PDB file of C-alpha atoms and ligand atoms in Angstrom:
ATOM      1  CA  MET A   1      19.279 -19.929  -7.067  1.00 81.00           C
ATOM      2  CA  GLU A   2      15.919 -19.766  -8.898  1.00 84.00           C
ATOM      3  CA  LEU A   3      12.744 -18.327  -8.552  1.00 88.00           C
ATOM      4  CA  ARG A   4       9.622 -20.696  -8.063  1.00 88.00           C
ATOM      5  CA  GLN A   5       6.003 -19.460  -7.987  1.00 89.00           C
ATOM      6  CA  ASP A   6       3.648 -21.014  -5.747  1.00 87.00           C
ATOM      7  CA  PRO A   7       0.421 -21.625  -7.792  1.00 89.00           C
ATOM      8  CA  THR A   8      -1.851 -21.238  -4.834  1.00 89.00           C
ATOM      9  CA  THR A   9      -0.705 -17.687  -3.431  1.00 84.00           C
ATOM     10  CA  ARG A  10       1.215 -16.455  -6.805  1.00 83.00           C
ATOM     11  CA  LEU A  11       4.043 -15.867  -4.279  1.00 85.00           C
ATOM     12  CA  TRP A  12       7.897 -16.060  -5.506  1.00 86.00           C
ATOM     13  CA  THR A  13      10.373 -17.868  -3.527  1.00 87.00           C
ATOM     14  CA  LEU A  14      13.951 -17.784  -4.148  1.00 85.00           C
ATOM     15  CA  THR A  15      15.198 -21.382  -4.035  1.00 85.00           C
ATOM     16  CA  GLY A  16      18.729 -22.401  -3.351  1.00 82.00           C
ATOM     17  CA  ALA A  17      21.582 -21.622  -0.789  1.00 78.00           C
ATOM     18  CA  ARG A  18      23.247 -18.304  -0.267  1.00 73.00           C
ATOM     19  CA  GLU A  19      26.195 -17.314   1.837  1.00 64.00           C
ATOM     20  CA  GLU A  20      25.916 -14.457   4.222  1.00 64.00           C
ATOM     21  CA  GLU A  21      28.150 -11.310   4.236  1.00 58.00           C
ATOM     22  CA  LYS A  22      30.111 -11.463   7.312  1.00 62.00           C
ATOM     23  CA  ALA A  23      32.514  -9.077   9.191  1.00 60.00           C
ATOM     24  CA  GLU A  24      36.161 -10.153   8.537  1.00 65.00           C
ATOM     25  CA  LYS A  25      37.797 -12.657  11.054  1.00 71.00           C
ATOM     26  CA  ASP A  26      40.627 -10.213  12.010  1.00 79.00           C
ATOM     27  CA  GLY A  27      37.917  -7.670  12.898  1.00 82.00           C
ATOM     28  CA  ARG A  28      38.387  -5.273  10.252  1.00 89.00           C
ATOM     29  CA  CYS A  29      35.299  -3.765   8.919  1.00 93.00           C
ATOM     30  CA  PRO A  30      35.023  -4.396   5.347  1.00 93.00           C
ATOM     31  CA  PHE A  31      32.946  -1.118   4.577  1.00 95.00           C
ATOM     32  CA  CYS A  32      35.451   1.456   6.313  1.00 96.00           C
ATOM     33  CA  ARG A  33      37.409   3.670   3.799  1.00 96.00           C
ATOM     34  CA  GLY A  34      40.957   2.058   3.658  1.00 95.00           C
ATOM     35  CA  ASN A  35      39.533  -1.618   3.488  1.00 95.00           C
ATOM     36  CA  GLU A  36      38.262  -1.645  -0.124  1.00 95.00           C
ATOM     37  CA  ALA A  37      40.332  -4.492  -0.816  1.00 94.00           C
ATOM     38  CA  LEU A  38      37.929  -6.480   1.203  1.00 93.00           C
ATOM     39  CA  THR A  39      34.754  -5.683  -1.014  1.00 94.00           C
ATOM     40  CA  PRO A  40      34.197  -6.296  -4.906  1.00 95.00           C
ATOM     41  CA  LYS A  41      34.878  -3.532  -7.402  1.00 95.00           C
ATOM     42  CA  THR A  42      33.111  -0.213  -7.080  1.00 97.00           C
ATOM     43  CA  ILE A  43      30.050   0.258  -9.350  1.00 96.00           C
ATOM     44  CA  SER A  44      29.817   3.787  -8.503  1.00 97.00           C
ATOM     45  CA  ALA A  45      30.652   6.457  -5.859  1.00 98.00           C
ATOM     46  CA  PHE A  46      30.677   9.969  -4.844  1.00 98.00           C
ATOM     47  CA  TYR A  47      33.882  11.681  -3.859  1.00 97.00           C
ATOM     48  CA  SER A  48      35.053  14.725  -1.850  1.00 95.00           C
ATOM     49  CA  ASN A  49      37.260  17.643  -2.760  1.00 95.00           C
ATOM     50  CA  ARG A  50      40.103  15.420  -1.737  1.00 95.00           C
ATOM     51  CA  GLY A  51      39.197  12.685  -3.994  1.00 95.00           C
ATOM     52  CA  GLU A  52      38.405  10.378  -1.313  1.00 97.00           C
ATOM     53  CA  TRP A  53      35.035   8.614  -1.480  1.00 97.00           C
ATOM     54  CA  THR A  54      32.014   9.612   0.417  1.00 97.00           C
ATOM     55  CA  VAL A  55      29.484   7.067  -0.518  1.00 98.00           C
ATOM     56  CA  ARG A  56      30.496   3.894  -2.431  1.00 98.00           C
ATOM     57  CA  VAL A  57      28.347   1.346  -4.317  1.00 98.00           C
ATOM     58  CA  PHE A  58      29.489  -2.280  -5.145  1.00 97.00           C
ATOM     59  CA  PRO A  59      27.971  -5.652  -6.009  1.00 95.00           C
ATOM     60  CA  ASP A  60      27.062  -7.644  -3.104  1.00 92.00           C
ATOM     61  CA  LYS A  61      29.492 -10.588  -2.459  1.00 87.00           C
ATOM     62  CA  SER A  62      26.666 -13.154  -2.218  1.00 82.00           C
ATOM     63  CA  PRO A  63      23.885 -11.767  -4.314  1.00 83.00           C
ATOM     64  CA  VAL A  64      20.267 -13.071  -4.206  1.00 82.00           C
ATOM     65  CA  PHE A  65      20.016 -11.876  -7.797  1.00 84.00           C
ATOM     66  CA  GLN A  66      22.541 -12.086 -10.481  1.00 83.00           C
ATOM     67  CA  ILE A  67      23.013  -9.821 -13.289  1.00 81.00           C
ATOM     68  CA  GLU A  68      24.062 -11.702 -16.103  1.00 78.00           C
ATOM     69  CA  GLY A  69      21.885 -14.186 -18.324  1.00 77.00           C
ATOM     70  CA  ASP A  70      18.340 -14.723 -19.561  1.00 79.00           C
ATOM     71  CA  LEU A  71      15.336 -14.938 -17.406  1.00 78.00           C
ATOM     72  CA  ASP A  72      14.811 -18.430 -19.065  1.00 81.00           C
ATOM     73  CA  LYS A  73      11.185 -18.661 -18.002  1.00 84.00           C
ATOM     74  CA  LYS A  74      10.390 -22.417 -17.816  1.00 84.00           C
ATOM     75  CA  ALA A  75       7.552 -24.705 -16.902  1.00 86.00           C
ATOM     76  CA  GLU A  76       7.963 -27.719 -14.601  1.00 86.00           C
ATOM     77  CA  GLY A  77       4.846 -29.426 -15.250  1.00 88.00           C
ATOM     78  CA  MET A  78       2.208 -27.108 -14.142  1.00 87.00           C
ATOM     79  CA  PHE A  79       4.757 -25.020 -12.035  1.00 89.00           C
ATOM     80  CA  ASP A  80       6.338 -22.045 -13.229  1.00 87.00           C
ATOM     81  CA  LYS A  81      10.026 -20.865 -12.609  1.00 87.00           C
ATOM     82  CA  MET A  82      12.883 -18.415 -13.850  1.00 87.00           C
ATOM     83  CA  LYS A  83      16.523 -17.618 -13.038  1.00 85.00           C
ATOM     84  CA  ASN A  84      17.203 -15.386 -10.363  1.00 84.00           C
ATOM     85  CA  ILE A  85      18.017 -12.612 -12.856  1.00 86.00           C
ATOM     86  CA  GLY A  86      18.546  -9.141 -11.536  1.00 90.00           C
ATOM     87  CA  ALA A  87      20.856  -6.997  -9.511  1.00 93.00           C
ATOM     88  CA  HIS A  88      22.117  -6.753  -5.921  1.00 94.00           C
ATOM     89  CA  GLU A  89      24.304  -4.024  -4.938  1.00 96.00           C
ATOM     90  CA  VAL A  90      25.356  -2.693  -1.388  1.00 96.00           C
ATOM     91  CA  ILE A  91      25.571   1.080  -0.842  1.00 98.00           C
ATOM     92  CA  VAL A  92      28.098   2.068   1.729  1.00 98.00           C
ATOM     93  CA  GLU A  93      26.708   5.281   3.038  1.00 97.00           C
ATOM     94  CA  THR A  94      29.770   6.835   5.049  1.00 97.00           C
ATOM     95  CA  PRO A  95      33.601   6.403   4.829  1.00 97.00           C
ATOM     96  CA  GLY A  96      33.869   6.331   8.700  1.00 95.00           C
ATOM     97  CA  HIS A  97      32.271   3.799  10.969  1.00 94.00           C
ATOM     98  CA  ALA A  98      29.024   5.260  11.490  1.00 93.00           C
ATOM     99  CA  THR A  99      26.524   2.773  12.347  1.00 92.00           C
ATOM    100  CA  SER A 100      23.289   5.160  12.124  1.00 93.00           C
ATOM    101  CA  LEU A 101      21.972   7.606   9.867  1.00 94.00           C
ATOM    102  CA  SER A 102      21.098   9.493  13.298  1.00 93.00           C
ATOM    103  CA  MET A 103      24.686  10.165  13.281  1.00 94.00           C
ATOM    104  CA  LEU A 104      25.096  11.784   9.953  1.00 96.00           C
ATOM    105  CA  SER A 105      24.642  15.377   8.906  1.00 96.00           C
ATOM    106  CA  GLU A 106      21.647  16.464   6.830  1.00 96.00           C
ATOM    107  CA  ASN A 107      23.869  17.218   4.075  1.00 96.00           C
ATOM    108  CA  GLU A 108      25.439  13.634   4.328  1.00 97.00           C
ATOM    109  CA  ILE A 109      22.046  12.076   4.073  1.00 97.00           C
ATOM    110  CA  LEU A 110      21.397  14.285   1.108  1.00 97.00           C
ATOM    111  CA  ASP A 111      24.203  12.640  -0.653  1.00 97.00           C
ATOM    112  CA  ILE A 112      23.032   8.994   0.300  1.00 98.00           C
ATOM    113  CA  LEU A 113      19.486   9.953  -1.240  1.00 98.00           C
ATOM    114  CA  LYS A 114      21.241  11.070  -4.402  1.00 97.00           C
ATOM    115  CA  MET A 115      22.922   7.879  -4.595  1.00 98.00           C
ATOM    116  CA  TYR A 116      19.575   6.035  -4.248  1.00 98.00           C
ATOM    117  CA  ARG A 117      18.110   7.959  -7.057  1.00 98.00           C
ATOM    118  CA  GLU A 118      21.380   7.523  -9.300  1.00 98.00           C
ATOM    119  CA  ARG A 119      21.228   3.654  -8.462  1.00 98.00           C
ATOM    120  CA  ILE A 120      17.322   3.269  -8.951  1.00 97.00           C
ATOM    121  CA  SER A 121      17.383   5.363 -12.140  1.00 97.00           C
ATOM    122  CA  ASP A 122      20.398   3.321 -13.744  1.00 97.00           C
ATOM    123  CA  LEU A 123      18.828  -0.111 -12.849  1.00 96.00           C
ATOM    124  CA  LYS A 124      15.372   0.903 -14.218  1.00 95.00           C
ATOM    125  CA  LYS A 125      17.004   1.382 -17.458  1.00 95.00           C
ATOM    126  CA  ASP A 126      17.322  -2.520 -17.668  1.00 93.00           C
ATOM    127  CA  ARG A 127      13.916  -3.702 -19.157  1.00 89.00           C
ATOM    128  CA  ARG A 128      14.216  -7.180 -17.570  1.00 89.00           C
ATOM    129  CA  PHE A 129      13.883  -5.434 -14.001  1.00 93.00           C
ATOM    130  CA  LYS A 130      10.263  -4.981 -13.085  1.00 93.00           C
ATOM    131  CA  TYR A 131      11.047  -3.594  -9.495  1.00 95.00           C
ATOM    132  CA  VAL A 132      13.999  -1.993  -7.526  1.00 96.00           C
ATOM    133  CA  ILE A 133      13.809  -2.668  -4.204  1.00 95.00           C
ATOM    134  CA  LEU A 134      15.617  -0.416  -1.765  1.00 96.00           C
ATOM    135  CA  PHE A 135      15.971  -1.377   2.064  1.00 95.00           C
ATOM    136  CA  LYS A 136      18.148  -1.005   5.158  1.00 94.00           C
ATOM    137  CA  ASN A 137      18.382  -3.233   7.893  1.00 92.00           C
ATOM    138  CA  HIS A 138      19.489  -1.844  11.247  1.00 92.00           C
ATOM    139  CA  GLY A 139      20.538  -3.900  14.215  1.00 88.00           C
ATOM    140  CA  THR A 140      21.163  -7.697  14.438  1.00 83.00           C
ATOM    141  CA  LEU A 141      17.730  -8.527  15.300  1.00 81.00           C
ATOM    142  CA  ALA A 142      17.005  -6.868  12.108  1.00 78.00           C
ATOM    143  CA  GLY A 143      19.365  -9.399  10.339  1.00 78.00           C
ATOM    144  CA  SER A 144      22.242  -7.036   9.814  1.00 80.00           C
ATOM    145  CA  THR A 145      25.510  -8.842   9.733  1.00 81.00           C
ATOM    146  CA  VAL A 146      27.703  -5.876   9.304  1.00 89.00           C
ATOM    147  CA  GLU A 147      27.148  -2.907  11.424  1.00 92.00           C
ATOM    148  CA  HIS A 148      28.687  -0.020   9.166  1.00 95.00           C
ATOM    149  CA  LEU A 149      25.999   2.206   7.834  1.00 96.00           C
ATOM    150  CA  HIS A 150      24.828   0.670   4.530  1.00 96.00           C
ATOM    151  CA  SER A 151      21.594  -0.192   2.384  1.00 96.00           C
ATOM    152  CA  HIS A 152      20.969  -2.893  -0.119  1.00 95.00           C
ATOM    153  CA  VAL A 153      19.421  -2.299  -3.737  1.00 96.00           C
ATOM    154  CA  VAL A 154      18.252  -5.328  -5.518  1.00 95.00           C
ATOM    155  CA  ALA A 155      16.695  -5.244  -9.072  1.00 95.00           C
ATOM    156  CA  THR A 156      14.225  -8.176  -9.436  1.00 93.00           C
ATOM    157  CA  PRO A 157      12.411  -9.645 -12.631  1.00 91.00           C
ATOM    158  CA  VAL A 158       8.975  -9.970 -10.685  1.00 90.00           C
ATOM    159  CA  ILE A 159       7.116  -7.339  -8.480  1.00 91.00           C
ATOM    160  CA  PRO A 160       7.593  -8.253  -4.574  1.00 90.00           C
ATOM    161  CA  ALA A 161       4.225  -9.558  -3.103  1.00 88.00           C
ATOM    162  CA  ARG A 162       3.587  -6.480  -0.727  1.00 90.00           C
ATOM    163  CA  LEU A 163       4.159  -3.795  -3.494  1.00 92.00           C
ATOM    164  CA  GLU A 164       1.934  -5.821  -5.905  1.00 91.00           C
ATOM    165  CA  ARG A 165      -0.880  -5.739  -3.224  1.00 91.00           C
ATOM    166  CA  GLU A 166      -0.112  -2.073  -2.673  1.00 94.00           C
ATOM    167  CA  LEU A 167      -0.300  -1.297  -6.475  1.00 93.00           C
ATOM    168  CA  ARG A 168      -3.466  -3.340  -7.025  1.00 92.00           C
ATOM    169  CA  TRP A 169      -5.384  -1.594  -4.157  1.00 95.00           C
ATOM    170  CA  ALA A 170      -4.035   1.942  -4.975  1.00 95.00           C
ATOM    171  CA  LYS A 171      -5.463   1.301  -8.394  1.00 93.00           C
ATOM    172  CA  ASN A 172      -8.790   0.015  -7.163  1.00 94.00           C
ATOM    173  CA  HIS A 173      -9.254   2.947  -5.178  1.00 96.00           C
ATOM    174  CA  TYR A 174      -8.257   5.218  -7.996  1.00 95.00           C
ATOM    175  CA  ASP A 175     -10.757   3.330 -10.351  1.00 94.00           C
ATOM    176  CA  MET A 176     -13.615   3.709  -7.928  1.00 96.00           C
ATOM    177  CA  LYS A 177     -12.843   7.425  -6.706  1.00 97.00           C
ATOM    178  CA  GLY A 178     -10.772   8.777  -9.290  1.00 96.00           C
ATOM    179  CA  ARG A 179      -8.422   9.868  -6.279  1.00 97.00           C
ATOM    180  CA  CYS A 180      -5.076   8.655  -5.018  1.00 98.00           C
ATOM    181  CA  LEU A 181      -5.487   6.306  -1.899  1.00 98.00           C
ATOM    182  CA  PHE A 182      -2.240   7.717  -0.337  1.00 98.00           C
ATOM    183  CA  CYS A 183      -3.354  11.423  -0.861  1.00 98.00           C
ATOM    184  CA  ASP A 184      -6.644  10.361   0.557  1.00 98.00           C
ATOM    185  CA  ILE A 185      -4.768   8.624   3.783  1.00 98.00           C
ATOM    186  CA  ILE A 186      -2.595  12.001   4.172  1.00 98.00           C
ATOM    187  CA  TYR A 187      -5.639  14.167   4.246  1.00 98.00           C
ATOM    188  CA  GLN A 188      -7.311  12.182   6.916  1.00 98.00           C
ATOM    189  CA  GLU A 189      -4.312  11.756   9.127  1.00 98.00           C
ATOM    190  CA  SER A 190      -3.371  15.405   8.843  1.00 97.00           C
ATOM    191  CA  LYS A 191      -6.931  16.241   9.677  1.00 97.00           C
ATOM    192  CA  GLN A 192      -7.229  13.699  12.734  1.00 97.00           C
ATOM    193  CA  LYS A 193      -3.719  14.617  13.996  1.00 97.00           C
ATOM    194  CA  ILE A 194      -3.917  11.462  16.326  1.00 98.00           C
ATOM    195  CA  ARG A 195      -1.333   9.466  14.681  1.00 98.00           C
ATOM    196  CA  THR A 196       0.892  12.069  12.860  1.00 98.00           C
ATOM    197  CA  VAL A 197       4.445  12.084  14.159  1.00 98.00           C
ATOM    198  CA  PHE A 198       6.422  14.852  12.605  1.00 97.00           C
ATOM    199  CA  GLU A 199       5.939  16.922   9.238  1.00 96.00           C
ATOM    200  CA  ASN A 200       7.748  19.955   7.421  1.00 96.00           C
ATOM    201  CA  LYS A 201       6.548  21.303   4.087  1.00 95.00           C
ATOM    202  CA  ASP A 202       7.138  18.601   1.883  1.00 98.00           C
ATOM    203  CA  PHE A 203       6.773  15.302   3.796  1.00 98.00           C
ATOM    204  CA  ILE A 204       4.489  13.962   6.386  1.00 98.00           C
ATOM    205  CA  SER A 205       4.932  11.018   8.830  1.00 98.00           C
ATOM    206  CA  PHE A 206       2.471   9.083  10.924  1.00 98.00           C
ATOM    207  CA  CYS A 207       1.963   5.584  12.571  1.00 98.00           C
ATOM    208  CA  PRO A 208      -0.489   3.816  10.137  1.00 97.00           C
ATOM    209  CA  PHE A 209      -3.864   3.182  11.313  1.00 97.00           C
ATOM    210  CA  ALA A 210      -3.238  -0.778  11.019  1.00 95.00           C
ATOM    211  CA  SER A 211       0.340  -0.590  12.007  1.00 94.00           C
ATOM    212  CA  ARG A 212       1.913  -4.182  11.764  1.00 91.00           C
ATOM    213  CA  PHE A 213       4.592  -3.462  14.262  1.00 91.00           C
ATOM    214  CA  PRO A 214       4.775  -1.238  17.437  1.00 92.00           C
ATOM    215  CA  TYR A 215       6.151   2.364  16.485  1.00 95.00           C
ATOM    216  CA  GLU A 216       5.944   1.663  12.472  1.00 96.00           C
ATOM    217  CA  VAL A 217       6.253   4.963  10.959  1.00 98.00           C
ATOM    218  CA  TRP A 218       5.670   5.774   7.304  1.00 98.00           C
ATOM    219  CA  ILE A 219       6.887   8.846   5.424  1.00 98.00           C
ATOM    220  CA  LEU A 220       5.201  10.221   2.244  1.00 98.00           C
ATOM    221  CA  PRO A 221       5.689  13.136   0.213  1.00 98.00           C
ATOM    222  CA  ALA A 222       2.747  15.719   1.156  1.00 97.00           C
ATOM    223  CA  ILE A 223       2.285  16.584  -2.634  1.00 97.00           C
ATOM    224  CA  HIS A 224       1.336  13.501  -4.831  1.00 98.00           C
ATOM    225  CA  SER A 225       4.267  11.890  -6.774  1.00 98.00           C
ATOM    226  CA  HIS A 226       4.461   8.462  -7.974  1.00 97.00           C
ATOM    227  CA  SER A 227       8.205   8.478  -8.377  1.00 97.00           C
ATOM    228  CA  PHE A 228      10.800   8.912  -5.846  1.00 98.00           C
ATOM    229  CA  GLU A 229      13.270   9.770  -8.600  1.00 97.00           C
ATOM    230  CA  GLU A 230      11.290  12.511  -9.744  1.00 97.00           C
ATOM    231  CA  THR A 231      10.367  14.180  -6.327  1.00 97.00           C
ATOM    232  CA  ILE A 232      13.864  14.239  -4.980  1.00 95.00           C
ATOM    233  CA  GLN A 233      15.229  15.891  -7.975  1.00 95.00           C
ATOM    234  CA  LYS A 234      14.218  19.102  -6.931  1.00 94.00           C
ATOM    235  CA  SER A 235      17.094  20.070  -4.222  1.00 94.00           C
ATOM    236  CA  THR A 236      14.662  21.658  -1.876  1.00 96.00           C
ATOM    237  CA  ILE A 237      12.524  18.648  -1.653  1.00 97.00           C
ATOM    238  CA  ALA A 238      15.476  16.342  -1.161  1.00 97.00           C
ATOM    239  CA  ASP A 239      16.667  18.590   1.837  1.00 97.00           C
ATOM    240  CA  SER A 240      13.375  18.306   3.419  1.00 98.00           C
ATOM    241  CA  LEU A 241      13.613  14.540   3.170  1.00 98.00           C
ATOM    242  CA  ALA A 242      16.835  14.366   4.564  1.00 98.00           C
ATOM    243  CA  ARG A 243      15.637  16.251   7.666  1.00 97.00           C
ATOM    244  CA  ILE A 244      12.537  14.409   8.109  1.00 98.00           C
ATOM    245  CA  LEU A 245      14.490  10.971   7.937  1.00 97.00           C
ATOM    246  CA  LYS A 246      17.068  12.291  10.441  1.00 97.00           C
ATOM    247  CA  VAL A 247      14.117  13.113  12.747  1.00 97.00           C
ATOM    248  CA  ILE A 248      12.225  10.124  12.516  1.00 98.00           C
ATOM    249  CA  ILE A 249      15.195   7.501  12.764  1.00 97.00           C
ATOM    250  CA  SER A 250      16.618   9.535  15.625  1.00 97.00           C
ATOM    251  CA  LYS A 251      13.157   9.021  17.439  1.00 97.00           C
ATOM    252  CA  ILE A 252      12.635   5.385  16.500  1.00 96.00           C
ATOM    253  CA  GLU A 253      16.362   4.563  17.645  1.00 95.00           C
ATOM    254  CA  GLY A 254      15.083   6.170  21.060  1.00 94.00           C
ATOM    255  CA  ILE A 255      12.860   3.189  21.248  1.00 92.00           C
ATOM    256  CA  THR A 256      14.308   0.436  19.670  1.00 90.00           C
ATOM    257  CA  PRO A 257      17.856  -0.672  18.188  1.00 88.00           C
ATOM    258  CA  ALA A 258      16.703  -2.727  15.291  1.00 92.00           C
ATOM    259  CA  TYR A 259      14.538  -1.685  12.518  1.00 94.00           C
ATOM    260  CA  HIS A 260      13.962  -2.044   8.667  1.00 95.00           C
ATOM    261  CA  ILE A 261      13.679   0.966   6.255  1.00 96.00           C
ATOM    262  CA  VAL A 262      12.144   0.174   3.045  1.00 96.00           C
ATOM    263  CA  PHE A 263      11.418   2.437   0.102  1.00 97.00           C
ATOM    264  CA  HIS A 264       8.053   1.607  -1.797  1.00 97.00           C
ATOM    265  CA  ILE A 265       8.871   3.358  -4.936  1.00 97.00           C
ATOM    266  CA  SER A 266       6.861   2.895  -8.415  1.00 95.00           C
ATOM    267  CA  PRO A 267       7.731  -0.116 -10.382  1.00 95.00           C
ATOM    268  CA  ASN A 268      10.133   0.002 -13.626  1.00 94.00           C
ATOM    269  CA  GLU A 269       7.819   1.645 -16.098  1.00 88.00           C
ATOM    270  CA  SER A 270      10.052   0.771 -18.986  1.00 84.00           C
ATOM    271  CA  SER A 271       9.624  -2.970 -18.193  1.00 83.00           C
ATOM    272  CA  PHE A 272       5.808  -2.318 -18.314  1.00 74.00           C
ATOM    273  CA  ARG A 273       5.817  -0.614 -21.483  1.00 61.00           C
ATOM    274  CA  THR A 274       7.157  -4.007 -23.146  1.00 51.00           C
ATOM    275  CA  MET A 275       4.993  -6.205 -20.859  1.00 48.00           C
ATOM    276  CA  ARG A 276       1.479  -4.699 -21.349  1.00 51.00           C
ATOM    277  CA  GLY A 277       1.492  -1.993 -23.671  1.00 49.00           C
ATOM    278  CA  ASP A 278       0.814   0.718 -21.172  1.00 60.00           C
ATOM    279  CA  ILE A 279       1.196   1.441 -17.514  1.00 70.00           C
ATOM    280  CA  GLY A 280      -2.280   2.484 -16.930  1.00 83.00           C
ATOM    281  CA  THR A 281      -3.211   5.046 -14.329  1.00 90.00           C
ATOM    282  CA  LEU A 282       0.303   4.413 -12.328  1.00 92.00           C
ATOM    283  CA  MET A 283       1.222   8.082 -12.274  1.00 94.00           C
ATOM    284  CA  GLU A 284      -2.221   8.952 -10.565  1.00 95.00           C
ATOM    285  CA  ASP A 285      -2.852   5.938  -8.426  1.00 95.00           C
ATOM    286  CA  PHE A 286       0.474   5.235  -6.839  1.00 96.00           C
ATOM    287  CA  HIS A 287       2.310   7.543  -4.047  1.00 98.00           C
ATOM    288  CA  TRP A 288       5.744   6.452  -3.179  1.00 98.00           C
ATOM    289  CA  HIS A 289       6.662   6.286   0.312  1.00 98.00           C
ATOM    290  CA  ILE A 290       9.183   4.858   2.971  1.00 98.00           C
ATOM    291  CA  GLU A 291       8.181   2.725   5.501  1.00 97.00           C
ATOM    292  CA  ILE A 292      10.152   2.282   8.778  1.00 97.00           C
ATOM    293  CA  LEU A 293       9.531  -1.081  10.288  1.00 95.00           C
ATOM    294  CA  PRO A 294      10.859  -1.571  14.116  1.00 93.00           C
ATOM    295  CA  ARG A 295      11.904  -5.010  14.951  1.00 87.00           C
ATOM    296  CA  THR A 296      10.959  -6.613  18.385  1.00 75.00           C
ATOM    297  CA  GLU A 297      11.958  -9.822  19.925  1.00 72.00           C
ATOM    298  CA  GLY A 298       9.286 -12.421  20.269  1.00 64.00           C
ATOM    299  CA  MET A 299       7.067 -12.547  17.285  1.00 59.00           C
ATOM    300  CA  SER A 300       4.169 -14.780  17.669  1.00 55.00           C
ATOM    301  CA  ARG A 301       3.609 -17.769  15.568  1.00 52.00           C
ATOM    302  CA  LEU A 302       0.743 -16.462  13.590  1.00 54.00           C
ATOM    303  CA  GLN A 303       3.005 -13.441  12.802  1.00 58.00           C
ATOM    304  CA  ARG A 304       5.872 -15.393  11.797  1.00 56.00           C
ATOM    305  CA  GLU A 305       3.655 -17.344   9.219  1.00 57.00           C
ATOM    306  CA  GLU A 306       2.445 -14.036   7.930  1.00 61.00           C
ATOM    307  CA  GLU A 307      -1.506 -14.709   8.784  1.00 65.00           C
ATOM    308  CA  PHE A 308      -2.059 -11.939  10.832  1.00 72.00           C
ATOM    309  CA  TYR A 309       0.178  -9.392  12.444  1.00 74.00           C
ATOM    310  CA  ILE A 310      -0.128  -8.603  16.134  1.00 77.00           C
ATOM    311  CA  ASN A 311       0.903  -5.242  17.578  1.00 83.00           C
ATOM    312  CA  ALA A 312       0.634  -4.543  21.235  1.00 82.00           C
ATOM    313  CA  VAL A 313       1.280  -0.987  20.829  1.00 89.00           C
ATOM    314  CA  PRO A 314      -1.836   0.978  19.267  1.00 90.00           C
ATOM    315  CA  PRO A 315      -0.518   3.587  16.589  1.00 94.00           C
ATOM    316  CA  GLU A 316      -2.171   6.351  18.474  1.00 95.00           C
ATOM    317  CA  ASP A 317      -0.057   5.862  21.410  1.00 94.00           C
ATOM    318  CA  ALA A 318       3.161   5.265  19.511  1.00 94.00           C
ATOM    319  CA  ALA A 319       2.557   8.274  17.689  1.00 95.00           C
ATOM    320  CA  LYS A 320       1.983  10.468  20.782  1.00 96.00           C
ATOM    321  CA  ARG A 321       5.176   8.988  22.389  1.00 95.00           C
ATOM    322  CA  LEU A 322       7.388   9.742  19.050  1.00 95.00           C
ATOM    323  CA  ARG A 323       5.941  13.201  18.914  1.00 96.00           C
ATOM    324  CA  GLU A 324       6.817  14.058  22.395  1.00 95.00           C
ATOM    325  CA  MET A 325      10.486  12.733  22.163  1.00 92.00           C
TER     326      MET A 325
HETATM  327 ZN1  LIG B   1      33.366   0.351   9.013  1.00 73.86          ZN
HETATM  328 ZN1  LIG B   2      -1.113  10.572  -3.987  1.00 73.86          ZN
HETATM  329 ZN1  LIG B   3       4.053   0.499   1.151  1.00 73.86          ZN
END
């Protein structure tokens, strides 16, 4: 596979075939404890007192990005391309066959968050990687082929398009007003209280003003922070995040069987330093957050082609229903 850039949109596309991870033919779940032989070798794991793993990470069997080699940036005439250098890991989040975060205890979710932090920090040590994508697909409609609770961590040599836009507009807002865009949004949402869903002392959640999907929910740290890794270093704050995640996921699952959870974290600052000499105002202008995107059937043609999102459920109505659940 290689990365190719469309010069008209500057968007990168991964070109080439990839095999999908599948459940075993004999029905055994490759992610259950005891079936480790069905998956690649462990990269990292947490263990219980009895020495059994509780959270386990290994490389994806058919990765979209590969760890070995150089980026090998090339031109093909006027076009730009590079090798798909990066990393693609799978985090199995529970040894038993649980299929959702809402089935786990807050302590178990806390362990998963700690593993997210460990993997993100570890991958960010590699200066070839500009970004670490952390996401979870839940339900077949959301493209998940193994139902056992797991997430994907993908380190990439380019910043993903949506993040790049978010970073750009956050910086633009900061340059104009000297304030964090996301802090401004939090202030307005907590004043208006028509789209808020749930909050605790460290986090706030709401259906965003221009929600792309019905019942879309964002979770943000209430106090400004550009770095997920730094925020959850504090154990009381990590506890709060585990709690709000469990609450929100339980609510979302009362409405839809399929959703994506995407972490929008800061890019790899060490790769920036080598690229541009500095990271600008990233620490002040970016505010990490989690986006929960429910999937529904029958997306319109416009939506598939990403011209416009069409959402039949206004976020004010969505938030009201989620609050009352
Ligand atoms: Zn399983
Ligand atoms: Zn902020
Ligand atoms: Zn975002």
